[in-house]
Structure formats: structure tokens, C-alpha cells
Short mmCIF file of C-alpha atoms in Angstrom, two decimals:
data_model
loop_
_atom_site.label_atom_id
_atom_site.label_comp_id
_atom_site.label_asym_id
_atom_site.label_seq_id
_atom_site.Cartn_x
_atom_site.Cartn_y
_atom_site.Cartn_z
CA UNK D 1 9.66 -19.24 -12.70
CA UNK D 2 13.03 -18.31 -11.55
CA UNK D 3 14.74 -18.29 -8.53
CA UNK D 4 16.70 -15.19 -7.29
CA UNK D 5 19.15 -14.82 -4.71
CA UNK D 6 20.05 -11.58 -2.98
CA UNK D 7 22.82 -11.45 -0.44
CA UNK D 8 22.89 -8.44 1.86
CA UNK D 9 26.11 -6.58 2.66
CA UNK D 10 26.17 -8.53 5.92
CA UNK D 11 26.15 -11.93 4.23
CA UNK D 12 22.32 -12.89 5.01
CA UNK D 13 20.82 -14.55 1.75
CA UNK D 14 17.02 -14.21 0.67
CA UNK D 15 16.02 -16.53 -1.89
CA UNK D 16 12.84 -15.04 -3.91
CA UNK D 17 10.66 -16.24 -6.25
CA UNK D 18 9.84 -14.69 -9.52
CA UNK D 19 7.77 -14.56 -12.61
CA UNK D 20 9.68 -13.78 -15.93
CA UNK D 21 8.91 -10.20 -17.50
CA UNK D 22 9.45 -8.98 -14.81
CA UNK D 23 12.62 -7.09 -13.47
CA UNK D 24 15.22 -7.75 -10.51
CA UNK D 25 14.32 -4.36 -8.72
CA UNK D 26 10.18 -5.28 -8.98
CA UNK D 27 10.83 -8.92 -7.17
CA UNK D 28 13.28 -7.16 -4.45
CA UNK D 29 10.41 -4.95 -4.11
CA UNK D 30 7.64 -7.23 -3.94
CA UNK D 31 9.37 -9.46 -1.07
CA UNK D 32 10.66 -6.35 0.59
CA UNK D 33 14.76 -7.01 0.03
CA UNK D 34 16.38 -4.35 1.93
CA UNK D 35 18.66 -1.69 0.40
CA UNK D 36 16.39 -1.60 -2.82
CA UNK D 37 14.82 1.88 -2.56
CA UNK D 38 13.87 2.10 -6.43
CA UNK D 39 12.91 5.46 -5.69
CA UNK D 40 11.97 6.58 -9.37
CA UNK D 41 9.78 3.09 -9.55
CA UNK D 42 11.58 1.67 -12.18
CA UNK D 43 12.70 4.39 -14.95
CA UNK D 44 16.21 3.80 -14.75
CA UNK D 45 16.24 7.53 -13.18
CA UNK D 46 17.35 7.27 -10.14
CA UNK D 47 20.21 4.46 -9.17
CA UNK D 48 18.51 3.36 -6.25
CA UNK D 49 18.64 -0.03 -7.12
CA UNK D 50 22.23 -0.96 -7.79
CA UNK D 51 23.03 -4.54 -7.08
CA UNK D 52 26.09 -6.34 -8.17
CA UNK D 53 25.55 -9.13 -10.27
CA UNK D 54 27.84 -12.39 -9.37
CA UNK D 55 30.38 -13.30 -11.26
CA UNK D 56 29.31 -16.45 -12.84
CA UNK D 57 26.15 -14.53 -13.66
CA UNK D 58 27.33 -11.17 -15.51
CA UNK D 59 27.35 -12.82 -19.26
CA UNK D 60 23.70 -14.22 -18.96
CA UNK D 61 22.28 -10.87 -17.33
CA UNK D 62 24.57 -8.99 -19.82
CA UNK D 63 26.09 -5.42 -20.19
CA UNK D 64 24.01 -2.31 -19.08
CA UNK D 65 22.76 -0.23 -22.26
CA UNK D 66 24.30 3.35 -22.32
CA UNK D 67 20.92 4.64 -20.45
CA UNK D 68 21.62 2.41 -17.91
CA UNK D 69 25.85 3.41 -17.82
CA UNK D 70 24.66 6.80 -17.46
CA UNK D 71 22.67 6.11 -14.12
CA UNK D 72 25.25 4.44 -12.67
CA UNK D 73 27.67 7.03 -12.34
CA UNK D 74 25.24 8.90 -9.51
CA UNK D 75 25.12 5.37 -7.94
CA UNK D 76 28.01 4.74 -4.96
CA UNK D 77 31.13 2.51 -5.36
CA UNK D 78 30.30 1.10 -9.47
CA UNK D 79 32.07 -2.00 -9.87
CA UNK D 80 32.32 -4.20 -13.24
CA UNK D 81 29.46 -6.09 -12.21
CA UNK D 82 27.20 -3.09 -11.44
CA UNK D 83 23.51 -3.29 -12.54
CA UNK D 84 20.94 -1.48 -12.03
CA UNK D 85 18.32 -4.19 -10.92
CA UNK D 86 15.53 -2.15 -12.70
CA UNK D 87 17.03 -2.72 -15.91
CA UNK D 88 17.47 -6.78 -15.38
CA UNK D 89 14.26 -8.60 -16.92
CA UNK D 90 13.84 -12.03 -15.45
CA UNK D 91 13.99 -14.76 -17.62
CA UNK D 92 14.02 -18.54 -16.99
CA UNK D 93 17.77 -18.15 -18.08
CA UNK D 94 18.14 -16.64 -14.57
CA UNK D 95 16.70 -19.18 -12.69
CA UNK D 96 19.38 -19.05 -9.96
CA UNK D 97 20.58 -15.71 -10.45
CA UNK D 98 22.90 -14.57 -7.61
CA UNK D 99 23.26 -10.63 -6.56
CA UNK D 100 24.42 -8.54 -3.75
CA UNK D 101 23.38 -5.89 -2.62
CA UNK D 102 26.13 -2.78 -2.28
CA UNK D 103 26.54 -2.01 1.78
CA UNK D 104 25.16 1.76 0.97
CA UNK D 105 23.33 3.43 -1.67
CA UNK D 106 22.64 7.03 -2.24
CA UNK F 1 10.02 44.33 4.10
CA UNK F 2 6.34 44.22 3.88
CA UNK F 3 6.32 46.17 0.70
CA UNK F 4 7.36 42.69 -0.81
CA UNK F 5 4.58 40.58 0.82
CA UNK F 6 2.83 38.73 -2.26
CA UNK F 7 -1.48 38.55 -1.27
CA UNK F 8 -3.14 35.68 -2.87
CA UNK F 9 -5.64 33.42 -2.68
CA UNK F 10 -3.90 30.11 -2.46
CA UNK F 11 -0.28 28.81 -2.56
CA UNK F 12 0.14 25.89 -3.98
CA UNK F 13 3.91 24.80 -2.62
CA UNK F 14 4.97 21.89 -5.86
CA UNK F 15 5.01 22.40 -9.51
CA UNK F 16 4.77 18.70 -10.43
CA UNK F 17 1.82 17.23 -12.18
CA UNK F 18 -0.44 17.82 -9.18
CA UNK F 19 0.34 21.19 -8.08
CA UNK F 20 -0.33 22.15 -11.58
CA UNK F 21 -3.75 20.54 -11.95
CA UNK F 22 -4.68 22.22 -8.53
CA UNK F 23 -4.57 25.70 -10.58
CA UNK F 24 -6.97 24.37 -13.02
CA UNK F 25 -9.02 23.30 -10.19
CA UNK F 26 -8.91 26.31 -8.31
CA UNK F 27 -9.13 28.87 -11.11
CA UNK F 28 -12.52 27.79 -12.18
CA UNK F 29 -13.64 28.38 -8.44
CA UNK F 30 -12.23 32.30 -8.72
CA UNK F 31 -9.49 31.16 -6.30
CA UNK F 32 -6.09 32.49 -7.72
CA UNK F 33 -2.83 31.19 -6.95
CA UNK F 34 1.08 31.38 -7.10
CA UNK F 35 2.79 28.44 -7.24
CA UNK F 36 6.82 27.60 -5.70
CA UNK F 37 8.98 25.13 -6.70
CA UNK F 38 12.43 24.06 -5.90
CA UNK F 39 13.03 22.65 -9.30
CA UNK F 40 14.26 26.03 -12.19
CA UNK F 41 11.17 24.87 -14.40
CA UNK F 42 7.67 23.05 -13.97
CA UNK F 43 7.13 19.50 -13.98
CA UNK F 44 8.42 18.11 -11.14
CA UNK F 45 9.59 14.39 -11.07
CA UNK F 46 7.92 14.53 -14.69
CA UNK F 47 10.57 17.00 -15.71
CA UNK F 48 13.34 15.82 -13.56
CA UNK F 49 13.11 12.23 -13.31
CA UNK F 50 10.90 11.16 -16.55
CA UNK F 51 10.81 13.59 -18.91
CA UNK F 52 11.33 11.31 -22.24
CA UNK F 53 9.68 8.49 -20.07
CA UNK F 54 6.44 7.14 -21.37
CA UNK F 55 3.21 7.32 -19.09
CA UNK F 56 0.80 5.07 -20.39
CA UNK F 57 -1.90 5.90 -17.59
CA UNK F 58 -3.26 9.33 -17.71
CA UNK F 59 -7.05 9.21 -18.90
CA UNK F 60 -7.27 9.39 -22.53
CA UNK F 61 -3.56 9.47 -23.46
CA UNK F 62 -2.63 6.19 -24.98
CA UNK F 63 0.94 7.18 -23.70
CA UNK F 64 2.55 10.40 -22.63
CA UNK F 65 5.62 11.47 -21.56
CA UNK F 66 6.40 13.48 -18.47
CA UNK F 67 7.64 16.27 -20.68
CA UNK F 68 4.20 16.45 -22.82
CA UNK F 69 2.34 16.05 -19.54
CA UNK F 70 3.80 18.74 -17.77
CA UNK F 71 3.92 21.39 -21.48
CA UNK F 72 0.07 20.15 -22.17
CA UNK F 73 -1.00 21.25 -18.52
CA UNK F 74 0.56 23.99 -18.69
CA UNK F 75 -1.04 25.05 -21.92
CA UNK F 76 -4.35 24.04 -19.78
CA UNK F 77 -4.03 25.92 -16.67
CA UNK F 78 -3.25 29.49 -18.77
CA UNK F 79 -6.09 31.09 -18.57
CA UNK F 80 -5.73 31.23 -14.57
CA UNK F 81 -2.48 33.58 -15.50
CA UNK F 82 -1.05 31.71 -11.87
CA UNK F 83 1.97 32.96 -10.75
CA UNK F 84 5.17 30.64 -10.52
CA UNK F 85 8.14 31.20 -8.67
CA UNK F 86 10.62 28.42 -9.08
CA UNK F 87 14.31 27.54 -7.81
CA UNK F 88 13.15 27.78 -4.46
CA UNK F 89 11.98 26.37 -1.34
CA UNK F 90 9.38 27.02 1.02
CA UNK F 91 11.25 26.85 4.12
CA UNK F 92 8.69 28.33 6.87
CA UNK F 93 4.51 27.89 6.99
CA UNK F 94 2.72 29.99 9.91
CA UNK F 95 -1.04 30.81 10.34
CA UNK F 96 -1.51 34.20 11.45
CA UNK F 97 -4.59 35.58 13.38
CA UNK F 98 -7.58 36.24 10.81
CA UNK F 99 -6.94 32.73 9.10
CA UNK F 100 -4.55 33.02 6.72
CA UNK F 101 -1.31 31.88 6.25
CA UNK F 102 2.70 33.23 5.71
CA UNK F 103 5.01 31.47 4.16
CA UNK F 104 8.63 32.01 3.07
CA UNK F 105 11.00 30.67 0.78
CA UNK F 106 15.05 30.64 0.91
CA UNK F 107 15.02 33.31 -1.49
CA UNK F 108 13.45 35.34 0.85
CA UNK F 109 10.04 35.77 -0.94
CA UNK F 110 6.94 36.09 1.94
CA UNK F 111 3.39 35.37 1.09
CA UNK F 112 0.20 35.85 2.43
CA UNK F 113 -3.07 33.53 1.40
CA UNK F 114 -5.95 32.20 2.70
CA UNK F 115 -5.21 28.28 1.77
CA UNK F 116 -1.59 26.46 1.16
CA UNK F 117 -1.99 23.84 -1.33
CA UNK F 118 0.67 21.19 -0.71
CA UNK F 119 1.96 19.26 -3.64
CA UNK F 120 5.31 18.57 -3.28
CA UNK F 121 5.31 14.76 -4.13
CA UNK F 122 7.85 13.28 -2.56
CA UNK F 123 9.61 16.05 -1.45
CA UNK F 124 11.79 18.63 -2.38
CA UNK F 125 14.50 17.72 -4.53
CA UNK F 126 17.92 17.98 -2.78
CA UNK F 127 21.30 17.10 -3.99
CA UNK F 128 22.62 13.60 -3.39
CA UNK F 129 25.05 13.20 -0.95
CA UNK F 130 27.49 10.77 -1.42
CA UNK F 131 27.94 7.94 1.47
CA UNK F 132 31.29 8.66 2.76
CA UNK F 133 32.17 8.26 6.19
CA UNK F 134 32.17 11.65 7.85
CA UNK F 135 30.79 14.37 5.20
CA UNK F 136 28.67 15.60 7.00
CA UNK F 137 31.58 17.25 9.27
CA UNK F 138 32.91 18.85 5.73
CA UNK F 139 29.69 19.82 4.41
CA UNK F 140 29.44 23.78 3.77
CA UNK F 141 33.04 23.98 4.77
CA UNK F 142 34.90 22.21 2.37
CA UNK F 143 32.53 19.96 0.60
CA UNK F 144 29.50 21.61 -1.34
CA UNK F 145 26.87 20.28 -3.38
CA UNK F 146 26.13 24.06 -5.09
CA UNK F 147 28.45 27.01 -6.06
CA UNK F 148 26.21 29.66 -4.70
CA UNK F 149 29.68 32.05 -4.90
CA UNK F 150 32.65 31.54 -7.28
CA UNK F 151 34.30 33.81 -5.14
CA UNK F 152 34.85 31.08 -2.42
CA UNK F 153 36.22 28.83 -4.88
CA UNK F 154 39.42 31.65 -5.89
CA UNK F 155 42.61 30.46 -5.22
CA UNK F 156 41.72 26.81 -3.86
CA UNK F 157 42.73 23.31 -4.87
CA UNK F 158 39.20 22.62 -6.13
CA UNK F 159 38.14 18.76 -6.80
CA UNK F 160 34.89 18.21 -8.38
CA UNK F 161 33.49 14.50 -8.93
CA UNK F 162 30.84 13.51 -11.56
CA UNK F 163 30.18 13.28 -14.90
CA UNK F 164 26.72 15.10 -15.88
CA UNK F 165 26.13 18.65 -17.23
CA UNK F 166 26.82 20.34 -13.45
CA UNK F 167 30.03 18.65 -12.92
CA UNK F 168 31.15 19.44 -16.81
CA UNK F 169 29.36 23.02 -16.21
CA UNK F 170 31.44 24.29 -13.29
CA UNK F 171 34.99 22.84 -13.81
CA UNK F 172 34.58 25.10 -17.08
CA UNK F 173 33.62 28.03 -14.50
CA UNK F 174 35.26 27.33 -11.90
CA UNK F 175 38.78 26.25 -13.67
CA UNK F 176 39.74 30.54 -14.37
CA UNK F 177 39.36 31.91 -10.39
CA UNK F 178 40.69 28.27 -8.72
CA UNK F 179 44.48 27.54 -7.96
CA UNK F 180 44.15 24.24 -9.71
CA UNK F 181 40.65 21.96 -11.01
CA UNK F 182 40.84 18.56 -10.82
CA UNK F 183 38.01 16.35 -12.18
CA UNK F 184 37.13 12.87 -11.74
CA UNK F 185 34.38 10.77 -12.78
CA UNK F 186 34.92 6.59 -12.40
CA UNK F 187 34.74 6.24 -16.61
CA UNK F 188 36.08 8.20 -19.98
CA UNK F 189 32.02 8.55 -21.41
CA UNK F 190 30.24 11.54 -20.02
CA UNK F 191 26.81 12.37 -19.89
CA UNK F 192 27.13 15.93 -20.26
CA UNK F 193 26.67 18.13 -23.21
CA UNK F 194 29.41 16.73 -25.96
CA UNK F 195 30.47 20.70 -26.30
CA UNK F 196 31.47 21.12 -22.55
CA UNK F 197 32.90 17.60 -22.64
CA UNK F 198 34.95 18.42 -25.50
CA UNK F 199 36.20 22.39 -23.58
CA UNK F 200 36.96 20.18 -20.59
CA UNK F 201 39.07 18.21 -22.65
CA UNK F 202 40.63 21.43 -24.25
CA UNK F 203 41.62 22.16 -20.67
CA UNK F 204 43.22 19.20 -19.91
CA UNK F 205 45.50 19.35 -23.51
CA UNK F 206 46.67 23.10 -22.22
CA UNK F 207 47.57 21.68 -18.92
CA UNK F 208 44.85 23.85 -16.91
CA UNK F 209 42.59 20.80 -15.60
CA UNK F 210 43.31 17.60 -14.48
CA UNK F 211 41.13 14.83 -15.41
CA UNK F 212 41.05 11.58 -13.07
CA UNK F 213 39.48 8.28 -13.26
CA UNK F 214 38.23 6.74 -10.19
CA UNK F 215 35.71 7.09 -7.13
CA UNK F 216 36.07 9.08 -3.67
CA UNK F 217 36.21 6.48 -1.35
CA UNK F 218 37.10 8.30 1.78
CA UNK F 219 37.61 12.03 2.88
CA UNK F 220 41.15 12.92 5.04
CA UNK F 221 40.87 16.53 7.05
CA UNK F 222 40.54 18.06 9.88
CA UNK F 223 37.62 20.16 11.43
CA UNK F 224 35.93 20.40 8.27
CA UNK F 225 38.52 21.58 6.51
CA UNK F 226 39.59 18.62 3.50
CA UNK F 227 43.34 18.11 3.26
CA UNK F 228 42.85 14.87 0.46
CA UNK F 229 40.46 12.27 -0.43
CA UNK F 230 41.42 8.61 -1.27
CA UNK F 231 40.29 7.90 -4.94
CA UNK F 232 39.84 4.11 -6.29
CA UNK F 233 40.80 3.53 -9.50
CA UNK F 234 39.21 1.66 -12.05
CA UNK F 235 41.58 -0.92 -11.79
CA UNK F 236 41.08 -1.71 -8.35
CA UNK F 237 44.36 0.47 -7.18
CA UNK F 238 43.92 3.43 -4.49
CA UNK F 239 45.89 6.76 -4.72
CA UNK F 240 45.13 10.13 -2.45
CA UNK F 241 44.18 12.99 -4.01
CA UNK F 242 45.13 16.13 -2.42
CA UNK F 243 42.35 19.00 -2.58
CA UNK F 244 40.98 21.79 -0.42
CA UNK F 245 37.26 21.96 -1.96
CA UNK F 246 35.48 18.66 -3.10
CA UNK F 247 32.25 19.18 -4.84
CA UNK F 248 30.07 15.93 -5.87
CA UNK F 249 27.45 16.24 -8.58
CA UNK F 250 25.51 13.08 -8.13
CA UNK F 251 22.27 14.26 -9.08
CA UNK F 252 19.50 15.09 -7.11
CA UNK F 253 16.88 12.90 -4.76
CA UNK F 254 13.83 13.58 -2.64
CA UNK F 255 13.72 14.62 0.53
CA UNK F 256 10.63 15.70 2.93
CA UNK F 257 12.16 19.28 4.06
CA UNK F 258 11.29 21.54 5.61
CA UNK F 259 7.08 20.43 5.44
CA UNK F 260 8.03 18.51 8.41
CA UNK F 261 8.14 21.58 10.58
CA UNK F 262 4.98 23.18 9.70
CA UNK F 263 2.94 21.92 12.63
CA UNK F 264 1.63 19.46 10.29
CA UNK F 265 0.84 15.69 11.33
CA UNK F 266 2.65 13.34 9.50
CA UNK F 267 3.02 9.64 9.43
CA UNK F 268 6.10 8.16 7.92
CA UNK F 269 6.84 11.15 5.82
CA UNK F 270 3.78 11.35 4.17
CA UNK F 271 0.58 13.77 4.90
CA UNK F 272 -2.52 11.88 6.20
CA UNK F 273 -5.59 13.50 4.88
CA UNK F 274 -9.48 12.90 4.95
CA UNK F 275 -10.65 11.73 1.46
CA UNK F 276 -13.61 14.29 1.06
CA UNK F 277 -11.65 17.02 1.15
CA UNK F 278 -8.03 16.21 1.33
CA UNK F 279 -7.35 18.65 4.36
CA UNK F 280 -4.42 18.20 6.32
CA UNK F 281 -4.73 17.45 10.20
CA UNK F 282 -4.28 21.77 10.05
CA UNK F 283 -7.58 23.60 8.71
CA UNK F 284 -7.14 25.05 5.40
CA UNK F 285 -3.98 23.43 4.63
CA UNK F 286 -3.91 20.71 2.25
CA UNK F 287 -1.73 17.76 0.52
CA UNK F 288 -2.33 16.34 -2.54
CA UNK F 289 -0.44 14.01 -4.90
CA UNK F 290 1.82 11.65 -3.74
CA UNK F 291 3.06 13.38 -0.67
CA UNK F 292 -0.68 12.37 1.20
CA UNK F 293 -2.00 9.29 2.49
CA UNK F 294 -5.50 7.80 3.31
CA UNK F 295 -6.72 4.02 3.18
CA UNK F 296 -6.62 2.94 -0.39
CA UNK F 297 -4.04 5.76 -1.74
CA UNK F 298 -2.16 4.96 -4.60
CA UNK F 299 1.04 6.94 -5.96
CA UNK F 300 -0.76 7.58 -9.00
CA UNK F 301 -0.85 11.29 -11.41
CA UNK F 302 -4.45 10.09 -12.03
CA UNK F 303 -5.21 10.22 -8.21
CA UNK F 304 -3.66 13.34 -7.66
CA UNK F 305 -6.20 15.30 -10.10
CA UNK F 306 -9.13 14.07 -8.31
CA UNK F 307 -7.58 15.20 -5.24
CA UNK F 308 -7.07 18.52 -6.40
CA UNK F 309 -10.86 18.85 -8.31
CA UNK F 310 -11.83 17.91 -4.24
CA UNK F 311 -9.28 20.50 -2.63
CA UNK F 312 -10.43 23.08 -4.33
CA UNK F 313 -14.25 23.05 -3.29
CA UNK F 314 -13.11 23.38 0.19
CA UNK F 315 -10.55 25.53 -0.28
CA UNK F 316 -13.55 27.98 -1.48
CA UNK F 317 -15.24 28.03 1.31
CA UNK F 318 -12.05 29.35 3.14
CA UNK F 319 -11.54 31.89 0.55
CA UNK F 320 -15.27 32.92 0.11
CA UNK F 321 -16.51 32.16 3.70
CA UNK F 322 -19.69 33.88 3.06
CA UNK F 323 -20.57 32.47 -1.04
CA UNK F 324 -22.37 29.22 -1.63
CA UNK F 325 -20.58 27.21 -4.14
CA UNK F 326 -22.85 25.93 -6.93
CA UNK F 327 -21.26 22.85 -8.59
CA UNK F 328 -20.66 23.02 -12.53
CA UNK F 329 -19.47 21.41 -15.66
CA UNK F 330 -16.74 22.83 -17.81
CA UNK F 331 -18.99 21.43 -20.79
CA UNK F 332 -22.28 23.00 -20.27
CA UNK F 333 -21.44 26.42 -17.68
CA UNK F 334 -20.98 29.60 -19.70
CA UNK F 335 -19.35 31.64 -16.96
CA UNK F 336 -16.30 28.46 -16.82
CA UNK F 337 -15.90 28.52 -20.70
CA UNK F 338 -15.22 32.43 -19.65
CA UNK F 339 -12.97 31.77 -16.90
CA UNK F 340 -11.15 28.91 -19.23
CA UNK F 341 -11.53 31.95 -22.06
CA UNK F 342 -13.42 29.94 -24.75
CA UNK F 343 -15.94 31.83 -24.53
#
């Protein structure tokens, strides 16, 4: 199990629980994070589900594969710690992962 | 402009998955149909969204991709010869007296039919637009998601922002009838063709484009008319960008439409149906795929054919009021191995 945080643009904080396997966007989904549309369910098609990753987090969720650096650029304001949360498989390594969520998305 | 009305059966408004079952469906009950699409090819969020993406739950397929699903079903529904008319949008649905139906696209195509098949998933797909304060005010003014005319493009200050094919595609096109072309995408990779990456480039080199690293963060004008735009760099730093024209290719996303002004009820965006014949709250209009719901729906390709095998034996009694419709199997009925031309 591993514990995710995601912090809204307005600074409220939902802690979720998750099962490794699967991937950022599917537990914001499951507990109904707002600001997570995941419109293309998980494809890495769409950039609906762009989160950025805390700092002290980027080197254990790693770098986004070229698929994934594609997508980004039709998501809104990319920053160096831009993921797409459909592309971050939960591990027990991420047992306290931290991410935001941007203030708007496409 | 009646000469141009197109008479058939059923309209089936979607070329996804779904709305290319439903001619399957319909063709082996003798109903013909034309079928519209926004999208310039079949498929729908199989061609769009998916197409190299596997699909590992369509009945008997181990694992296809959108692609394969959408070429194989194709291949399937050809004996029906159906009629597709793609790149646009059915913008108006009416019912006119002696039950049938007109509808219209943007391109100015009108049909006439005795059913309307809708399959449009989740909606029509519809540039993005990006979330800057304000747009909206510039939209069709100064800021455009489309060239439908290079023409108003000659002699501006022309800014486009992205980095796919489209954004690659029109600084090439638009770069010999604007002032000046200035692209900008937030990184150096590009996910456009290498060739057009590689002409832009050329461009730049001869001092006829300017290419720009950063992101639009806000727009500066006045009634709709864009003097600059304030760009963020990728190292944090702002600088303004002066331009006339801004045009962001940020790919495309779903949106409802115009459906939602057909007289049709609709709850949260979605078409509620009844689950024996998948009929819309209007008689002989109906929603299948993942644009209906009904207790127990799920968003699933799988669903979506059952739907349609169900549409279509109402939709025969709407286009053969007076015929009794005798159930039969592809397998064993001689005169659908004719229809399906294997016989």
C-alpha cells in the first residue's frame, strides 16, 4: 500500500490510499480528486491528468518517456516536474508521494 | 437548394466504433445509411485518441488496436456501400411532418431520413482552447484555432504556439502571405513530421521565421484585437511577444455540441435511453455508444454493438411501418449471406 497526497491549487490536501500497479491518475479517479479529468481513461492521449510531482519526489517517480513528453506539450503551464499522473505506476517506493494539482487544465 | 437534399434511410451522426457497427446492424435489416463525422477519416476516438493503443476487450480479439478496429469494421460493414461524409458537423436536427427527420451539417449538406442514429461518443471533437484569462474576447478575431482562409492571415504579425504536425503544418503555409511568423512551443523536440520540423528550421537559418521557447501565459489587446502576449520561458523568465494573430494547436478534446439543442433530453451530457431499444426521450431518434446512459451502462466498445444490433430492430419498424421483422442469424439465413455478399 502506498499513501498519496494530492494538494489542490487552493492548498486543500487529500491523502488517498492506493494499491501498487496501479497508476496516480486511476487512484485520483477512484477517490474522486478534483481537476483529474483523464478524459482518454488512461492512454497517455489526452493530458488531462497533469499533476506536478514535488520536488523531493521527481527522482523516485522519474522522467516522463518521450510518449509521455509528447502529451505534455497540449497540457497548460509544463513545468520541470510535470507528469502526467496516468503514466506514474504506484509502487511501495511512493508510499508518501506528494503532487499538486495545476490550478487549470485544458 | 433542395436539389442537394440527400434521402436515406437512417443517419447515423459518429463514425467511431459504434456508429460503424450500427451500419452492419442496419444493413442486414434493408435500412441504408450515410454516416457524418467531424473527424477527416473513420474511427473516432479509436483513430484520434488510440490508434496504436492496444484494446484487449473486444470479443474474440486477444488484443486490438483502435486502428485495426476501426480498418477491420470497415472491411465488415462494405457490403452496405453506406455513405460517409466526414470533416463535418451536424449542427441542426428537426422532425418534419410525415416522421422523418432534417438535419444539417456546417458544410451545408441537408438530409432527409426516417431514423437519426446518434453515435457521437463523447462528443464532437473540438480544438482545445488554451486557459488564458480572457480568450474568449479574442477568439475569431485575433485568436483562431483553424485557418479556414490564408487570406486573413496576409500581411499580419502571425504567432502560432505548439509543437505537433498543425502547428509545424501552417507556419510552413502560412510563413509566404504573413508580415512575419513567429513560432513557439515550451521545448526544442517536436512531435511533428521530422521533414516539416527540419523546413521550419530552414526558415529560421534564412531569417524568415522566428522560433521561440516558452508558454503564452497571458494575452494583452484590446476589443479582440491582440496587441502581444506574455511568453514564459523555460527558465522561469517572462518576455512579451508582440503579435496581431495567435493561433494555438493544442490538440483536440470532446465536447457535447450542438446534440444539446436537438430537443433531446439529456442528463449530464449524456443521452438517457430505454435498454430495449435504445430510443432517445424523441421517437425514432437514438444514442448509442458512449454518449447514452441507462442503469448499469458501461463506457465500453463491446456495449455499444449490442446497442446498435437493438437500435436497429426498432429503427425498422420506423422505416418499414407496415413489414413484420422476422429475426435471423447471419450463420444460417441465405438472404443475409446475400445482403453481407457471401453468397
Amino acid at each position: 500500500m502506498a499513501r498519496i497526497t494530492f494538494i489542490q491549487n487552493d492548498g486543500t490536501e487529500r491523502v488517498v490510499e492506493t494499491e501498487p500497479g496501479m497508476t496516480v491518475m486511476e487512484a485520483a479517479v477512484k477517490n474522486s480528486i478534483p481537476g483529474i479529468a483523464a478524459e482518454c481513461g488512461g492512454a497517455c492521449a489526452c493530458a488531462t491528468c497533469h499533476v506536478y510531482v514535488n520536488d523531493a519526489w521527481r527522482e523516485v517517480t522519474g522522467q516522463p518517456e518521450q510518449m509521455e513528453e509528447d502529451m505534455l506539450d497540449f497540457a497548460f503551464d509544463v513545468r520541470p516536474s510535470s507528469r502526467l499522473s496516468c503514466q506514474i505506476k504506484v509502487t511501495d517506493a511512493l508510499d508518501g508521494l506528494v503532487v499538486r494539482i495545476p490550478d487549470k487544465q485544458f | 437548394m433542395s436539389d442537394d437534399v440527400i434521402k436515406t434511410d437512417a443517419v447515423i451522426v459518429g463514425a467511431g466504433p459504434v456508429g460503424l457497427f450500427a451500419v452492419f446492424e442496419l444493413g442486414l435489416v434493408d435500412i441504408k445509411a450515410h454516416v457524418i463525422d467531424i473527424l477527416d477519416r473513420p474511427g473516432g476516438q479509436c483513430a484520434e485518441l488510440y490508434p496504436e493503443k492496444p484494446i484487449y476487450d473486444v470479443p474474440g480479439l486477444t488484443v486490438v488496436t483502435g486502428q485495426e478496429l476501426t480498418d477491420r469494421l470497415t472491411e465488415q460493414i462494405k457490403p452496405f456501400g453506406a455513405e460517409f461524409h466526414f470533416s463535418q458537423r451536424v449542427e441542426s436536427l428537426d422532425r418534419f411532418d410525415g416522421g422523418g427527420f432534417t438535419l444539417t451539417t456546417d458544410l451545408g449538406k441537408t438530409f432527409e431520413c426516417k431514423v437519426v442514429v446518434i453515435a457521437a461518443g463523447g462528443g464532437s471533437f473540438t480544438p482545445k482552447r488554451p486557459p488564458l484569462p480572457g480568450i474568449e474576447r479574442y477568439e475569431d478575431i485575433s485568436v483562431f484555432y483553424s485557418v479556414r482562409k490564408m487570406e486573413n492571415f496576409k500581411g499580419r504579425d502571425v504567432l502560432i504556439v505548439g509543437g505537433g504536425d498543425s502547428a509545424l503544418d501552417w507556419t510552413l503555409n502560412l510563413q509566404p502571405v504573413a508580415k512575419s511568423l513567429t513560432l513557439l512551443h515550451r521545448r526544442q523536440d517536436f512531435r511533428a513530421a521530422p521533414a516539416s520540423v527540419q523546413k521550419m528550421f530552414d526558415l529560421v537559418e534564412r531569417g524568415d521565421v522566428t522560433f521561440k521557447l516558452g508558454q503564452v501565459t497571458e494575452l494583452h489587446g484590446e476589443d479582440g484585437k491582440l496587441t502581444s502576449v506574455t511568453v514564459k520561458a523555460p527558465d522561469g523568465s517572462s518576455f512579451e511577444q508582440k503579435t496581431e494573430v495567435m493561433l494555438p494547436f493544442f490538440g483536440l478534446t470532446m465536447k457535447l455540441g450542438p446534440v444539446a439543442n436537438w430537443g433531446i433530453n439529456l442528463d449530464e451530457n449524456l443521452i438517457p435511453v430505454d435498454t430495449a431499444k435504445f430510443e432517445t426521450s424523441e421517437k425514432g431518434i437514438f444514442a448509442i455508444g458512449d454518449i447514452n446512459t441507462y442503469p448499469g451502462k458501461l463506457k465500453l466498445i463491446l456495449s455499444g454493438f449490442h446497442e446498435a444490433a437493438l437500435m436497429a430492430q426498432q429503427a425498422y419498424h420506423y422505416v418499414y411501418p407496415d413489414k413484420k421483422l422476422v429475426f435471423q442469424y447471419t450463420t444460417s439465413s441465405s438472404s443475409l449471406q446475400k445482403k453481407l455478399g457471401v453468397k
